[in-house]
PDB file of C-alpha atoms in Angstrom:
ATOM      1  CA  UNK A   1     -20.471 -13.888  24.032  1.00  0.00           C
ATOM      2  CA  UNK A   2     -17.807 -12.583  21.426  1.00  0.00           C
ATOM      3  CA  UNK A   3     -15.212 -10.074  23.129  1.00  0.00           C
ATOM      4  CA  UNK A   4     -16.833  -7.011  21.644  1.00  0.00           C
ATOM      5  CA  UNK A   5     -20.157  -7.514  23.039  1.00  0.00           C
ATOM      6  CA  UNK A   6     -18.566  -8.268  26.618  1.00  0.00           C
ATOM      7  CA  UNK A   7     -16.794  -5.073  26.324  1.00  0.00           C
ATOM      8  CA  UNK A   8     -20.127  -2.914  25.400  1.00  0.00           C
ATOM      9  CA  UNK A   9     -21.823  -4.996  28.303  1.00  0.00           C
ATOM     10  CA  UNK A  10     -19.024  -3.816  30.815  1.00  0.00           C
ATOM     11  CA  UNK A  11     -19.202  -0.379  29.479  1.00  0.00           C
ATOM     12  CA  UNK A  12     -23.094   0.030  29.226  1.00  0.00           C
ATOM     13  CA  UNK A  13     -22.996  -0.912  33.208  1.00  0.00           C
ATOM     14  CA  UNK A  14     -20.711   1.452  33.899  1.00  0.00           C
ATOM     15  CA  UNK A  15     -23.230   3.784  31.778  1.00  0.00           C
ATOM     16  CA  UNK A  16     -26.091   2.814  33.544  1.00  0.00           C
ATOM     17  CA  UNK A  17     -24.888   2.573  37.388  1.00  0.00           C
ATOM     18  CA  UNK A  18     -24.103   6.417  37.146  1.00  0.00           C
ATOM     19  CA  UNK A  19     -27.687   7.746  35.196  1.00  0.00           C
ATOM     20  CA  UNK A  20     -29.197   9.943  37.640  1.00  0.00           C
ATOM     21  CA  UNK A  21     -32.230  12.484  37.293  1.00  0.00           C
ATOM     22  CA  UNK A  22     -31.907  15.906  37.878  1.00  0.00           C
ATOM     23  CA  UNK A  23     -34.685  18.305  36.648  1.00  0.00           C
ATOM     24  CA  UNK A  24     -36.880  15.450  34.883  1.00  0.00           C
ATOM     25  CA  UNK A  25     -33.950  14.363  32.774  1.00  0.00           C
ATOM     26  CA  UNK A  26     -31.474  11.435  32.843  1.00  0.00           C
ATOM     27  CA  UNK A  27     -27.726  13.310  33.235  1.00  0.00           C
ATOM     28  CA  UNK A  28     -24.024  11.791  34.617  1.00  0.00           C
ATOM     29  CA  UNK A  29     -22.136  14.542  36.797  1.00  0.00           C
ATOM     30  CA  UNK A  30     -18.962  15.161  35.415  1.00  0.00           C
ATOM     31  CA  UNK A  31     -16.511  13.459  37.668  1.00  0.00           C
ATOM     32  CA  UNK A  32     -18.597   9.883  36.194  1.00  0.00           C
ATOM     33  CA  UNK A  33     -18.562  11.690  33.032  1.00  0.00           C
ATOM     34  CA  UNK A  34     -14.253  11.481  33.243  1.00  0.00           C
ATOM     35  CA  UNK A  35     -13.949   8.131  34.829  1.00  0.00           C
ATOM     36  CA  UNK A  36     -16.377   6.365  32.229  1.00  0.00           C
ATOM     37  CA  UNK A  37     -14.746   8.318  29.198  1.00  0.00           C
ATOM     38  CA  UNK A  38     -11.332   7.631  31.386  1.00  0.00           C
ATOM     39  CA  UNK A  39      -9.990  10.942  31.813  1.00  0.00           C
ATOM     40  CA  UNK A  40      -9.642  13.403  34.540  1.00  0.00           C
ATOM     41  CA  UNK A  41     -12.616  15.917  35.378  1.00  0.00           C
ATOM     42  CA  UNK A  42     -10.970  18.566  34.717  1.00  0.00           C
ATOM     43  CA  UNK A  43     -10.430  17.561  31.113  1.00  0.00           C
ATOM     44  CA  UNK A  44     -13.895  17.048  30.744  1.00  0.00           C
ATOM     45  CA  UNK A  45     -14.835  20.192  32.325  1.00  0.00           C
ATOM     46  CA  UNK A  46     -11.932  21.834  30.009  1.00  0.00           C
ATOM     47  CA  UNK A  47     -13.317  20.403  26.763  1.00  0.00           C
ATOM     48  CA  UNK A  48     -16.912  21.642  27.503  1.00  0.00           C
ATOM     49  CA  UNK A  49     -14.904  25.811  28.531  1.00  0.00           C
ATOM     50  CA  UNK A  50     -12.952  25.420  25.398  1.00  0.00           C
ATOM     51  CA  UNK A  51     -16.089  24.361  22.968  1.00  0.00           C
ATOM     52  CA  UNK A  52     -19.076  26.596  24.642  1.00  0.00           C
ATOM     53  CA  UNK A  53     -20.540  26.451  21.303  1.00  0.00           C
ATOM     54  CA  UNK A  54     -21.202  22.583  21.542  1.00  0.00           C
ATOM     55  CA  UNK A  55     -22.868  22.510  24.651  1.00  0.00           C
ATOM     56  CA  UNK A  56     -26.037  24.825  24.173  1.00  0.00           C
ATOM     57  CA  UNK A  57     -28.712  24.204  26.864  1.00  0.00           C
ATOM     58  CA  UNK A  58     -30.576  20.742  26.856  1.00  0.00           C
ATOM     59  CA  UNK A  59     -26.609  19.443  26.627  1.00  0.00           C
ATOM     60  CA  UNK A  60     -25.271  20.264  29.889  1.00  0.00           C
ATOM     61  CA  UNK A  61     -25.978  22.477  32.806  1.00  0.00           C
ATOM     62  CA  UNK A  62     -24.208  23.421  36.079  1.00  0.00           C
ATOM     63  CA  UNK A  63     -26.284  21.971  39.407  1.00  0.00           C
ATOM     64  CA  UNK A  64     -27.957  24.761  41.529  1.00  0.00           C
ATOM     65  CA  UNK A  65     -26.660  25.136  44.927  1.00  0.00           C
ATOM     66  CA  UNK A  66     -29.821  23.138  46.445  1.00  0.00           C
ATOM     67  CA  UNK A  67     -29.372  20.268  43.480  1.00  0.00           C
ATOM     68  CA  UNK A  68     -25.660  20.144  44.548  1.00  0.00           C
ATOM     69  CA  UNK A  69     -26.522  19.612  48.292  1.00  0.00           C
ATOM     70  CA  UNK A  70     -29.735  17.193  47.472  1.00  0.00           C
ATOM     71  CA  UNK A  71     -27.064  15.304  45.398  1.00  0.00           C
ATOM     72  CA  UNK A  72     -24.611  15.459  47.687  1.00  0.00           C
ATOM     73  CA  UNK A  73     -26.848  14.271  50.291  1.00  0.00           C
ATOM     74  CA  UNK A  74     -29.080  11.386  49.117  1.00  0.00           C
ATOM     75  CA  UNK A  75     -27.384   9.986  46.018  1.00  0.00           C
ATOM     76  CA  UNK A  76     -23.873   8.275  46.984  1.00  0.00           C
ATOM     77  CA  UNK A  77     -23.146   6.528  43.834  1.00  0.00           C
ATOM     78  CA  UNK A  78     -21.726   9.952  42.240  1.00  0.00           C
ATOM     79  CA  UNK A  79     -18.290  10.303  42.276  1.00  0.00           C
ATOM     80  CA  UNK A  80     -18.422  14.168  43.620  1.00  0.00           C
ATOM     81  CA  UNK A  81     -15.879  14.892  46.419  1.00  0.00           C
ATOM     82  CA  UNK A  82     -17.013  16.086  50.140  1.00  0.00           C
ATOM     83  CA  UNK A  83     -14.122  18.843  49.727  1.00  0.00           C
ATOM     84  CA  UNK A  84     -15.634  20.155  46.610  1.00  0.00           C
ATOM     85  CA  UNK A  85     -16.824  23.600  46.579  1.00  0.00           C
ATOM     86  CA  UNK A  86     -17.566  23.755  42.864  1.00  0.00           C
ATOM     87  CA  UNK A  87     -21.164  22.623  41.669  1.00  0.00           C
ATOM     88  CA  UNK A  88     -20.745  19.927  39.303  1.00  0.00           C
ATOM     89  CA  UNK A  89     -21.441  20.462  35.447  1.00  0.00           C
ATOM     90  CA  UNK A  90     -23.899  17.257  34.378  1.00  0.00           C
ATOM     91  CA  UNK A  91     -24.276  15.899  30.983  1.00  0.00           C
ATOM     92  CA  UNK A  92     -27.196  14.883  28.874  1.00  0.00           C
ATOM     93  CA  UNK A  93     -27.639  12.317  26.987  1.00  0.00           C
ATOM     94  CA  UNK A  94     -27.123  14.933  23.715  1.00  0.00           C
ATOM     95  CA  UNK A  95     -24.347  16.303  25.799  1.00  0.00           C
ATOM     96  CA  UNK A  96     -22.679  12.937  26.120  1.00  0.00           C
ATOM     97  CA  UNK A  97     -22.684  12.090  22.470  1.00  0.00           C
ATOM     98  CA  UNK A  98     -20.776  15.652  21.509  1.00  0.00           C
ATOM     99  CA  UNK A  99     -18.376  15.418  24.473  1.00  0.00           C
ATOM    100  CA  UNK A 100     -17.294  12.110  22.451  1.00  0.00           C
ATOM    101  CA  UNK A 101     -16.924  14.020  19.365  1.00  0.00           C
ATOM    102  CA  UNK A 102     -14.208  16.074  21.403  1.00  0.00           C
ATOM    103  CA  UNK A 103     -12.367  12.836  23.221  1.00  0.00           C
ATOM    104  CA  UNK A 104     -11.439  11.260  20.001  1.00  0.00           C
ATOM    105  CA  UNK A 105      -9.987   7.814  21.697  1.00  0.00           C
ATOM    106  CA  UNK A 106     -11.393   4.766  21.475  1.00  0.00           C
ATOM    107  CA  UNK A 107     -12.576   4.432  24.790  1.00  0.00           C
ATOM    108  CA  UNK A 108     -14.503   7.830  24.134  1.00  0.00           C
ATOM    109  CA  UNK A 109     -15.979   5.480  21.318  1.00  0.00           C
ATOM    110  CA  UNK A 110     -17.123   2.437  23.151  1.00  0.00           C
ATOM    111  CA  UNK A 111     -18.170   4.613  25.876  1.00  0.00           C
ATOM    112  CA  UNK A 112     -20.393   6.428  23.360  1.00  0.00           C
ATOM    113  CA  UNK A 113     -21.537   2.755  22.075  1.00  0.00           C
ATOM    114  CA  UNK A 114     -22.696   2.105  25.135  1.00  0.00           C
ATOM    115  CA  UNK A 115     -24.487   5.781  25.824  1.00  0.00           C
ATOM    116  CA  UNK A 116     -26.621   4.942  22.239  1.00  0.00           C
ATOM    117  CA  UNK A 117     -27.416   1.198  23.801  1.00  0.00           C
ATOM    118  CA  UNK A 118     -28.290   2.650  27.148  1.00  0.00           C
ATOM    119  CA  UNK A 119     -30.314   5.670  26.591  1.00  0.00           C
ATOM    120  CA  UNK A 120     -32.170   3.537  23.428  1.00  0.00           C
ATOM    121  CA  UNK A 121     -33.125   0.827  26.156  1.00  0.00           C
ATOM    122  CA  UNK A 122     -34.582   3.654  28.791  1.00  0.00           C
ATOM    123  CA  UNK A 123     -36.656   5.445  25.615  1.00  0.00           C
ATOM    124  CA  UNK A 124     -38.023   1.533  24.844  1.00  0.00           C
ATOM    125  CA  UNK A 125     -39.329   1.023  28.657  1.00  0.00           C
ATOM    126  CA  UNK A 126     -41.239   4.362  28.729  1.00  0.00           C
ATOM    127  CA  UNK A 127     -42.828   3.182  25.234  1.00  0.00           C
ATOM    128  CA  UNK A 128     -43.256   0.089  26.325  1.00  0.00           C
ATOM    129  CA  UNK A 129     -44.953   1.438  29.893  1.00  0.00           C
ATOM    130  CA  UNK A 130     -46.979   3.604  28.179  1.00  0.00           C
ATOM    131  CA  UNK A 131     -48.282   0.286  25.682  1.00  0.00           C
ATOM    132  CA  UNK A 132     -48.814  -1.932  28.651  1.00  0.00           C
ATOM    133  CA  UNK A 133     -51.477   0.073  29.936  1.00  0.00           C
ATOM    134  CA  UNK A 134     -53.024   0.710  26.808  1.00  0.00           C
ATOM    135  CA  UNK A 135     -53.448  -3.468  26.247  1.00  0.00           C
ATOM    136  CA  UNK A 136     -56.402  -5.030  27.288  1.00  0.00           C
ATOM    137  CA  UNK A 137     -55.699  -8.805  26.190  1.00  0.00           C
ATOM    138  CA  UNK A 138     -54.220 -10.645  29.280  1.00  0.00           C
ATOM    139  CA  UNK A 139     -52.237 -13.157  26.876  1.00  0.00           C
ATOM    140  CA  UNK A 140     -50.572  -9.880  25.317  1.00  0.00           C
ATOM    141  CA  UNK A 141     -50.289  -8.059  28.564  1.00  0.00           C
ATOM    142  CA  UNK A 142     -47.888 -10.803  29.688  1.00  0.00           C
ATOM    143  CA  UNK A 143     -45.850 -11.419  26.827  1.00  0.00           C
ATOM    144  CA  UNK A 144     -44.916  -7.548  26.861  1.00  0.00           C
ATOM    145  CA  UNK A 145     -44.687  -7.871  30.887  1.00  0.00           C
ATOM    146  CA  UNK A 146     -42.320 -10.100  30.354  1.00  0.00           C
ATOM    147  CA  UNK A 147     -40.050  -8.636  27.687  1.00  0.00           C
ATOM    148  CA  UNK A 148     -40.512  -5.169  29.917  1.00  0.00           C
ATOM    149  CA  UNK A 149     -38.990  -7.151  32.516  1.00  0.00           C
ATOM    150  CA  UNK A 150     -35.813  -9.024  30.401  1.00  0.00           C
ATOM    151  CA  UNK A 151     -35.077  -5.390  29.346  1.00  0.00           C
ATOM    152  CA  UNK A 152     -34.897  -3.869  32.444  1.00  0.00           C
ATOM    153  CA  UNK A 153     -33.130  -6.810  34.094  1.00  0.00           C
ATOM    154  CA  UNK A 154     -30.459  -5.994  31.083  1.00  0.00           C
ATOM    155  CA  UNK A 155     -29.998  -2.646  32.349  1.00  0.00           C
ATOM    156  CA  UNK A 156     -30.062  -2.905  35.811  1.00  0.00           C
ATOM    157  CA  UNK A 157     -27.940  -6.341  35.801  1.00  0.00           C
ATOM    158  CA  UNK A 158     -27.029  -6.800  31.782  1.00  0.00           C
ATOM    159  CA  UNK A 159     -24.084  -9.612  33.323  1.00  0.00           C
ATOM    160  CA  UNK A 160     -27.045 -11.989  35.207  1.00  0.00           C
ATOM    161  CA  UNK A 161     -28.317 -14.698  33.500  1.00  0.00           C
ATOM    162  CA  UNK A 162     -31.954 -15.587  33.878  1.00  0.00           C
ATOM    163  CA  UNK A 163     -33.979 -18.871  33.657  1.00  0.00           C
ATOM    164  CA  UNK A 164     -38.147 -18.775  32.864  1.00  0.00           C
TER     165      UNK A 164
END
């Protein structure tokens, strides 16, 4: 594996342990939003107050009180604090790629690498779902059965190497 694609590997993990779904749509809470991009929340939460015009609706969104607590709550993974008293601000995937157009490093560009691989891989299993069902040949039923499942081992373990 050359360096570069071990470097998009690490950084599509780090990309794909912190997807969550909040109202039907894939999103990263801010605070995963800052340590993936590596940069404080507040910076990220400053960029998004400074450049309202760059983060119409279907971009980012602030939780409701009752997605806040059912976050909170049930998903653990999320980097939000116990002490917080702030609803988090969380990102789609649209929101992602323009926050990257305002952290001009070039971690905010591999991180945005890996946001493109990610997010393209998710859009290819719902396809990919969607075909399986449609196929009626068994023989093509599990050749796409098992490419479903190499892609989502990828994204749920992209480091762990498989043998038939």
């Amino acid at each position: 594996m050359k360096h570069e694609d071990r470097s998009l590997a690490i950084s599509n993990a780090s990309v794909q342990s912190r997807i969550i779904i909040v109202r039907d749509m894939p999103v990263i809470v801010d605070a995963d939003v800052a340590e993936i991009y590596g940069v404080e929340t507040k910076r990220v939460n400053e960029a998004v107050r400074n450049n309202p015009d760059r983060f119409p609706e279907g971009y980012m969104f602030v939780l409701s009180s009752d997605e806040f607590t059912d976050l909170r709550s049930k998903i653990s993974t999320t980097k939000i604090s116990a002490k917080s008293r702030v609803a988090p601000k969380v990102f789609t995937e649209k929101g992602l790629y323009m926050l990257a157009t305002i952290l001009k490093s070039k971690r905010a560009q591999d991180v945005t690498f890996a946001i493109i691989e990610t997010f393209a891989k998710v859009r290819y299993l719902k396809r990919e779902i969607v075909e399986l069902h449609k196929e009626t040949d068994i023989e093509k039923q599990t050749t796409k059965m098992q490419k479903f499942g190499e892609v989502i081992s990828d994204i749920v373990m992209p480091d762990l190497e498989t043998s038939e």
